Coordinates of C-alpha atoms in Angstrom, one line a residue:
Chain O
X275 CA -85.9 32.9 49.6
X276 CA -85.0 34.9 52.6
X277 CA -83.8 38.4 52.9
X278 CA -80.7 37.2 54.6
X279 CA -78.3 35.8 52.0
X280 CA -75.6 33.3 52.8
X281 CA -72.8 32.0 50.6
X282 CA -71.8 29.4 49.8
X283 CA -74.8 27.1 50.1
X284 CA -72.5 24.1 50.5
X285 CA -68.9 23.8 51.5
X286 CA -66.6 20.8 51.8
X287 CA -63.2 21.5 53.4
X288 CA -60.3 19.6 54.7
X289 CA -59.0 20.0 58.2
X290 CA -56.0 22.1 57.0
X291 CA -58.0 24.4 54.8
X292 CA -59.0 28.0 55.5
X293 CA -62.4 29.1 54.2
X294 CA -64.9 31.8 54.9
X295 CA -68.7 31.9 55.2
X296 CA -70.5 35.1 54.2
X297 CA -73.8 36.6 55.2
X298 CA -75.5 39.8 53.9
X299 CA -78.7 41.6 54.7
X300 CA -80.1 44.9 53.4
X301 CA -83.0 45.3 55.8
X302 CA -81.2 47.9 57.9
X303 CA -80.9 45.5 60.8
X304 CA -78.2 46.4 63.4
X305 CA -77.8 43.0 65.0
X306 CA -76.4 39.9 63.3
X307 CA -75.8 36.4 64.5
X308 CA -74.1 33.1 63.7
X309 CA -75.7 29.9 64.7
X310 CA -74.6 26.3 64.3
X311 CA -77.2 23.6 63.8
X312 CA -76.6 19.8 63.9
X313 CA -79.2 17.4 62.5
X314 CA -82.4 17.1 64.5
X315 CA -81.2 19.7 67.0
X316 CA -82.2 23.3 67.5
X317 CA -79.8 26.1 66.4
X318 CA -77.0 26.9 68.9
X319 CA -75.8 30.4 69.2
X320 CA -72.2 31.1 68.4
X321 CA -71.8 34.9 68.1
X322 CA -73.8 38.1 68.3
X323 CA -72.8 41.4 66.7
X324 CA -74.7 44.5 67.8
X325 CA -73.9 47.7 65.9
X326 CA -70.9 46.0 64.3
X327 CA -69.4 45.2 67.7
X328 CA -69.1 41.6 69.0
X329 CA -71.4 41.4 72.0
X330 CA -71.6 37.7 72.6
X331 CA -69.1 34.9 72.0
X332 CA -70.6 31.6 73.3
X333 CA -67.2 30.2 74.2
X334 CA -66.6 29.2 70.6
X335 CA -63.2 27.6 69.7
X336 CA -60.8 30.0 68.1
X337 CA -60.8 28.0 64.9
X338 CA -64.0 30.0 64.2
X339 CA -63.3 33.7 63.8
X340 CA -66.2 36.1 63.2
X341 CA -65.9 39.5 61.4
X342 CA -68.4 42.2 60.8
X343 CA -67.0 44.6 58.2
X344 CA -70.1 46.8 58.2
X345 CA -73.7 46.7 59.4
X346 CA -74.8 44.7 56.3
X347 CA -72.1 42.0 56.2
X348 CA -71.0 39.2 58.5
X349 CA -68.3 36.7 57.9
X350 CA -67.2 33.6 59.6
X351 CA -63.6 32.6 59.0
X352 CA -62.8 28.9 59.4
X353 CA -59.4 27.4 60.0
X354 CA -58.2 24.0 61.1
X355 CA -61.7 22.6 61.6
X356 CA -62.5 19.2 62.9
X357 CA -65.0 16.7 61.4
X358 CA -67.4 17.3 64.3
X359 CA -67.7 20.9 63.1
X360 CA -69.7 19.6 60.2
X361 CA -73.1 21.2 60.5
X362 CA -75.5 23.8 59.0
X363 CA -74.3 27.3 59.8
X364 CA -77.1 29.8 60.0
X365 CA -76.8 33.6 59.9
X366 CA -79.5 35.7 61.2
X367 CA -80.2 39.4 61.6
X368 CA -82.7 41.5 63.6
X369 CA -83.6 45.2 63.9
X370 CA -82.4 45.4 67.4
X371 CA -81.0 42.6 69.5
X372 CA -83.2 39.9 70.9
X373 CA -83.6 41.5 74.3
X374 CA -85.3 44.4 72.6
X375 CA -88.1 42.2 71.2
X376 CA -86.7 42.0 67.7
X377 CA -87.4 38.7 66.0
X378 CA -84.5 37.1 64.2
X379 CA -84.6 36.6 60.4
X380 CA -82.5 33.6 59.3
X381 CA -80.7 32.9 56.1
X382 CA -80.8 29.5 54.3
X383 CA -77.5 28.5 55.8
X384 CA -74.3 27.0 54.6
X385 CA -74.0 23.2 54.8
X386 CA -70.4 22.6 55.9
X387 CA -68.7 19.2 55.7
X388 CA -65.2 18.8 57.2
X389 CA -63.3 15.9 55.8
Chain T
X267 CA -80.8 27.4 84.2
X268 CA -83.2 28.8 81.6
X269 CA -85.0 26.2 79.5
X270 CA -87.7 25.8 76.9
X271 CA -89.5 22.5 76.5
X272 CA -91.7 21.5 73.5
X273 CA -94.2 18.7 73.2
X274 CA -94.8 16.5 71.5
X275 CA -91.4 15.8 69.9
X276 CA -93.1 14.4 66.9
X277 CA -96.6 14.4 65.4
X278 CA -98.1 12.6 62.4
X279 CA -101.5 13.7 61.1
X280 CA -103.6 13.6 57.9
X281 CA -104.5 16.6 55.8
X282 CA -107.4 18.4 57.3
X283 CA -106.6 17.6 60.9
X284 CA -106.2 20.3 63.5
X285 CA -103.0 20.2 65.6
X286 CA -101.8 21.8 68.8
X287 CA -98.1 22.2 69.6
X288 CA -97.0 23.0 73.1
X289 CA -94.1 25.1 74.5
X290 CA -93.3 25.7 78.1
X291 CA -90.6 28.0 79.4
X292 CA -88.6 28.8 82.4
X293 CA -86.7 32.0 81.5
X294 CA -85.3 34.5 84.0
X295 CA -86.7 38.0 83.3
X296 CA -88.8 36.6 80.5
X297 CA -89.6 39.0 77.7
X298 CA -91.2 37.1 74.8
X299 CA -91.7 33.8 73.1
X300 CA -91.0 33.3 69.4
X301 CA -92.3 30.6 67.1
X302 CA -90.4 29.5 64.0
X303 CA -91.1 27.0 61.2
X304 CA -88.1 25.2 59.8
X305 CA -88.5 23.1 56.6
X306 CA -85.3 22.3 54.9
X307 CA -83.1 25.2 55.8
X308 CA -83.9 28.7 57.2
X309 CA -86.2 28.9 60.2
X310 CA -88.9 31.3 59.2
X311 CA -90.5 33.6 61.8
X312 CA -94.2 32.9 62.6
X313 CA -95.2 34.8 65.8
X314 CA -93.9 36.8 68.7
X315 CA -95.9 36.5 71.9
X316 CA -95.6 38.4 75.2
X317 CA -97.2 38.3 78.6
X318 CA -100.0 40.5 77.3
X319 CA -101.8 37.4 76.4
X320 CA -102.9 38.7 73.0
X321 CA -103.5 35.9 70.5
X322 CA -101.7 36.1 67.2
X323 CA -103.2 34.8 64.0
X324 CA -102.0 34.3 60.5
X325 CA -104.3 32.3 58.2
X326 CA -104.7 28.8 59.6
X327 CA -102.1 29.4 62.3
X328 CA -102.7 30.9 65.7
X329 CA -100.8 31.2 68.9
X330 CA -101.3 32.4 72.4
X331 CA -99.2 32.6 75.6
X332 CA -100.5 31.8 79.1
X333 CA -98.3 33.7 81.5
X334 CA -99.7 31.9 84.5
X335 CA -98.8 28.5 83.1
X336 CA -95.6 29.8 81.5
X337 CA -96.6 28.1 78.3
X338 CA -97.7 28.8 74.8
X339 CA -99.6 26.8 72.1
X340 CA -99.4 26.9 68.4
X341 CA -102.6 25.8 66.6
X342 CA -102.8 24.8 63.0
X343 CA -106.2 24.1 61.6
X344 CA -107.1 22.3 58.3
X345 CA -103.5 21.1 58.0
X346 CA -101.9 20.7 54.6
X347 CA -98.8 18.7 53.5
X348 CA -97.0 22.1 53.2
X349 CA -97.3 22.4 57.0
X350 CA -94.8 19.5 57.4
X351 CA -91.8 21.0 59.2
X352 CA -90.1 21.3 62.5
X353 CA -91.7 24.0 64.7
X354 CA -89.3 25.7 67.1
X355 CA -90.2 27.9 69.9
X356 CA -87.6 30.2 71.6
X357 CA -87.7 32.3 74.7
X358 CA -86.1 35.7 75.1
X359 CA -85.0 37.5 78.2
X360 CA -84.4 41.1 79.2
X361 CA -81.0 39.9 80.4
X362 CA -79.5 38.6 77.3
X363 CA -79.5 38.6 73.5
X364 CA -79.4 34.8 73.4
X365 CA -82.6 33.0 72.3
X366 CA -83.3 29.9 74.4
X367 CA -84.6 27.3 71.9
X368 CA -86.7 24.3 72.6
X369 CA -85.8 21.0 70.8
X370 CA -88.7 21.5 68.3
X371 CA -91.7 19.5 67.3
X372 CA -91.5 17.6 64.0
X373 CA -94.9 17.7 62.3
X374 CA -95.6 15.4 59.4
X375 CA -98.9 15.9 57.4
X376 CA -99.8 13.1 55.1
X377 CA -102.4 13.3 52.2

């Protein structure tokens, strides 16, 4: 088990559904991240939050909407997804951001299938 | 463009063997290199290396960075089936909070 908790573990949704992925950490980390990982590929960065402010958006389509309600929580709201969005979505946190030499700690991910 | 390249892509060994995984990097304003182990889900952090050249060790795993060669190696001695995983390395930069991941090395250890 990791110290970054993601829910749900699995999610199947239709293209017209709205759902949310949740991530929580209680390590006092001030940076949180969303990554997308396809099979046999490395994680791809989607968003970075630093001190609850969005600092990086890697040109992610607007059907993915991140939210950071407080320093311990990170959500990813999903709407009108496409089948190609099916992937493992990983949340990570770090004490400071990556440029400050803070290693990322990953959650176990949410396996998303879009039908 | 920044990039991180890992080799080999895949490695199959028997328990007890020693393996060396390679990672080379071209990262603007390079800061550090991170090694992760990914089994089924979460990548787990192994080591952070900087240009200081200090070797990091944890049990049977060790890693070092060569700043002249812009590369790092991850050694695993006396491999066990539990070492079977994808090993990812990622570069960090002073310029950005984005990790630059390599494609990973898939290690399979058979009894």
